[in-house]
Coordinates of C-alpha atoms in Angstrom, one line a residue:
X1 CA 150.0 33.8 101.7
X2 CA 148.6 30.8 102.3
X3 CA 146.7 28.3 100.1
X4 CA 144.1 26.5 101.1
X5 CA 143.0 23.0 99.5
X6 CA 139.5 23.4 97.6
X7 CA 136.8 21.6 99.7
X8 CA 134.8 19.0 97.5
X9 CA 131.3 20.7 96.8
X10 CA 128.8 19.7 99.1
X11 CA 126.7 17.2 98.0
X12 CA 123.3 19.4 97.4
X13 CA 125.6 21.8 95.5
X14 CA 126.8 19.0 93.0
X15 CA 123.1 18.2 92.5
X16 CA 122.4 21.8 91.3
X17 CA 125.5 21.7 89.2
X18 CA 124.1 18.4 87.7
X19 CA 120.4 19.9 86.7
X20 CA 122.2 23.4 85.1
X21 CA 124.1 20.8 82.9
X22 CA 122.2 18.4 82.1
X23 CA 119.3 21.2 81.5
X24 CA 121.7 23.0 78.8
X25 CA 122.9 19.6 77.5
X26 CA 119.0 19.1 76.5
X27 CA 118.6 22.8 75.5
X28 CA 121.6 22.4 73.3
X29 CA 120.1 19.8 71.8
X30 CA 117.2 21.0 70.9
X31 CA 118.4 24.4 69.5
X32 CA 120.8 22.5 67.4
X33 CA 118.2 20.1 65.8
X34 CA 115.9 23.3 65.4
X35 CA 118.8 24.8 64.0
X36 CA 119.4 21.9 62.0
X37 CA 115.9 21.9 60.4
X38 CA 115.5 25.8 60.0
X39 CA 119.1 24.9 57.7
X40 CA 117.2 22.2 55.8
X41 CA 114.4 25.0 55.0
X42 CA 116.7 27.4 54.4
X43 CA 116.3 29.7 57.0
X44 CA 118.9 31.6 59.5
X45 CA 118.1 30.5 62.6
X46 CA 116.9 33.5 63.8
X47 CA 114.6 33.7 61.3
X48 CA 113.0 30.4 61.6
X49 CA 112.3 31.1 65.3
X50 CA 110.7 34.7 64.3
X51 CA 108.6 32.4 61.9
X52 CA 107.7 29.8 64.6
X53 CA 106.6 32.6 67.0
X54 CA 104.3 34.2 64.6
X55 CA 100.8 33.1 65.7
X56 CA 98.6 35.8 63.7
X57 CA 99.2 39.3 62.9
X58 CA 101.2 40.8 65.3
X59 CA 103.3 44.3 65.8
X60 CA 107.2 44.0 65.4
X61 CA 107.5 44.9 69.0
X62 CA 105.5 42.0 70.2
X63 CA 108.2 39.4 67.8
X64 CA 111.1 41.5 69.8
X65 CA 110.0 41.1 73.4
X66 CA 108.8 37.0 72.2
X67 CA 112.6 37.0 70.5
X68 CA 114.3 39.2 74.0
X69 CA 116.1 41.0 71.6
X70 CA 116.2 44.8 70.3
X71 CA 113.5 46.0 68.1
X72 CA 116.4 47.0 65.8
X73 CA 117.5 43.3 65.5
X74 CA 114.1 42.5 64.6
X75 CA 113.7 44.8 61.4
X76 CA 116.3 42.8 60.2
X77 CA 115.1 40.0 60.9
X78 CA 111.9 40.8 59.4
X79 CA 113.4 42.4 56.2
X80 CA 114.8 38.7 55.5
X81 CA 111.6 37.2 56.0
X82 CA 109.7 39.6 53.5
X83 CA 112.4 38.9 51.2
X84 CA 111.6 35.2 51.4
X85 CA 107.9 36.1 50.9
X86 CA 107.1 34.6 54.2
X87 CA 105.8 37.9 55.6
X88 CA 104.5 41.4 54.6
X89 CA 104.3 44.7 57.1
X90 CA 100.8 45.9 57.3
X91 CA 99.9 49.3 58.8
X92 CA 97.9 49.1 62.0
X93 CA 94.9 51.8 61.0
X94 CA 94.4 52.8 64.8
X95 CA 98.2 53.5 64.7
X96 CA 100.0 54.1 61.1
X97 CA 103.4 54.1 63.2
X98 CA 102.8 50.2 64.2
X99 CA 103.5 47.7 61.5
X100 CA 101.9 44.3 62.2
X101 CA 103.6 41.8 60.7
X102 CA 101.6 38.9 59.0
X103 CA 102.9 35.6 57.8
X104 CA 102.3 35.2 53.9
X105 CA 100.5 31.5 52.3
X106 CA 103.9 30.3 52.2
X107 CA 105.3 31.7 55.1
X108 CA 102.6 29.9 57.1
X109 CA 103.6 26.3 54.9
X110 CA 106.9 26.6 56.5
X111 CA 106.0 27.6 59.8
X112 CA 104.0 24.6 60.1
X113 CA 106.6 22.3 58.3
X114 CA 109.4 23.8 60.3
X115 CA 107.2 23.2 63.9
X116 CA 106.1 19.6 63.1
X117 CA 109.9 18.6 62.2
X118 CA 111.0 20.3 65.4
X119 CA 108.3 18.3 67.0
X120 CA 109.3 14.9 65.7
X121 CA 112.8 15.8 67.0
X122 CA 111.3 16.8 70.2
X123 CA 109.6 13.9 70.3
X124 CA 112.5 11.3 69.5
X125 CA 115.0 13.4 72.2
X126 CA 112.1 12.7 74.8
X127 CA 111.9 9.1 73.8
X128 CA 111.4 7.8 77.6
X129 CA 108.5 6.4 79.3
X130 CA 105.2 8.4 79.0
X131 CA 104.9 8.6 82.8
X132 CA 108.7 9.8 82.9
X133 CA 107.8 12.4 80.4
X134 CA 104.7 13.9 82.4
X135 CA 106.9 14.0 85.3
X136 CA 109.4 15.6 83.8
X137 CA 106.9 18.1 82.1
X138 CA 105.4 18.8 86.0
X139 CA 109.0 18.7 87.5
X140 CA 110.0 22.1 84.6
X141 CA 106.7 23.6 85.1
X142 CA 107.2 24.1 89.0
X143 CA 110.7 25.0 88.5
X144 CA 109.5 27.9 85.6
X145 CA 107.0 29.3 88.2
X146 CA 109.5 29.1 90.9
X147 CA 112.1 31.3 88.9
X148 CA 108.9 33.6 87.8
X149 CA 108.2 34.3 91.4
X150 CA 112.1 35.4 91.8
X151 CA 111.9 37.7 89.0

């Protein structure tokens, strides 16, 4: 058997290495600040980002495919939000086996103080340049519609 020396990566590969990290370094950093504020309101994580993605009334379903988790995952989800008093299950009447879920007076308070804090940290992560920040923003977009097109 006979070993051979690992070639350097080329330099194009080491580029592509570069984005992936640098791209999860800035993910990380934002889930962990989100995290960090869904702590400070008291909220499980994956509850504050069910809360965030609730827009208006919407079925359970819809809050699993937005969360890319099972539907199962998202009952409990749910259950600890009603507990809270941030949401209540309300029967679709074209459908009585569809629950819509609907986000309570104070449910909607902490959405929105839970999405402007997540904002300001946004905000202070991306603390370059505004022209660096719109090129950025057009640099993600084309590589989120490249990766749609590969899907």
């Amino acid at each position: 058997m006979t070993t051979q020396a690992a070639h350097p990566p080329a330099p194009e590969d080491q580029l592509i290495t570069e984005l992936a990290d640098l791209v999860f370094q800035v993910a990380g950093r934002l889930r962990q600040g989100f995290n960090a504020i869904a702590a400070d309101l008291d909220l499980p994580p994956a509850q504050a980002l069910a809360l965030v993605n609730l827009r208006g009334p919407a079925p359970m379903r819809d809050l699993a495919d937005l969360l890319a988790c099972d539907a199962s995952n998202v009952t409990g989800i749910v259950d600890g939000l009603e507990r809270r008093g941030l949401v209540t299950r309300r029967t679709d009447p074209a459908d009585r086996r569809v629950k819509h879920l609907v986000l309570t007076e104070e449910g909607q308070r902490r959405r929105d103080l839970l999405g402007a804090a997540a904002h300001a940290r946004a905000a202070a992560l991306f603390n370059v340049p505004q022209t660096d920040r719109r090129q950025l923003r057009d640099l993600l977009t084309a590589v989120a519609k490249h990766e749609q097109r590969l899907d």
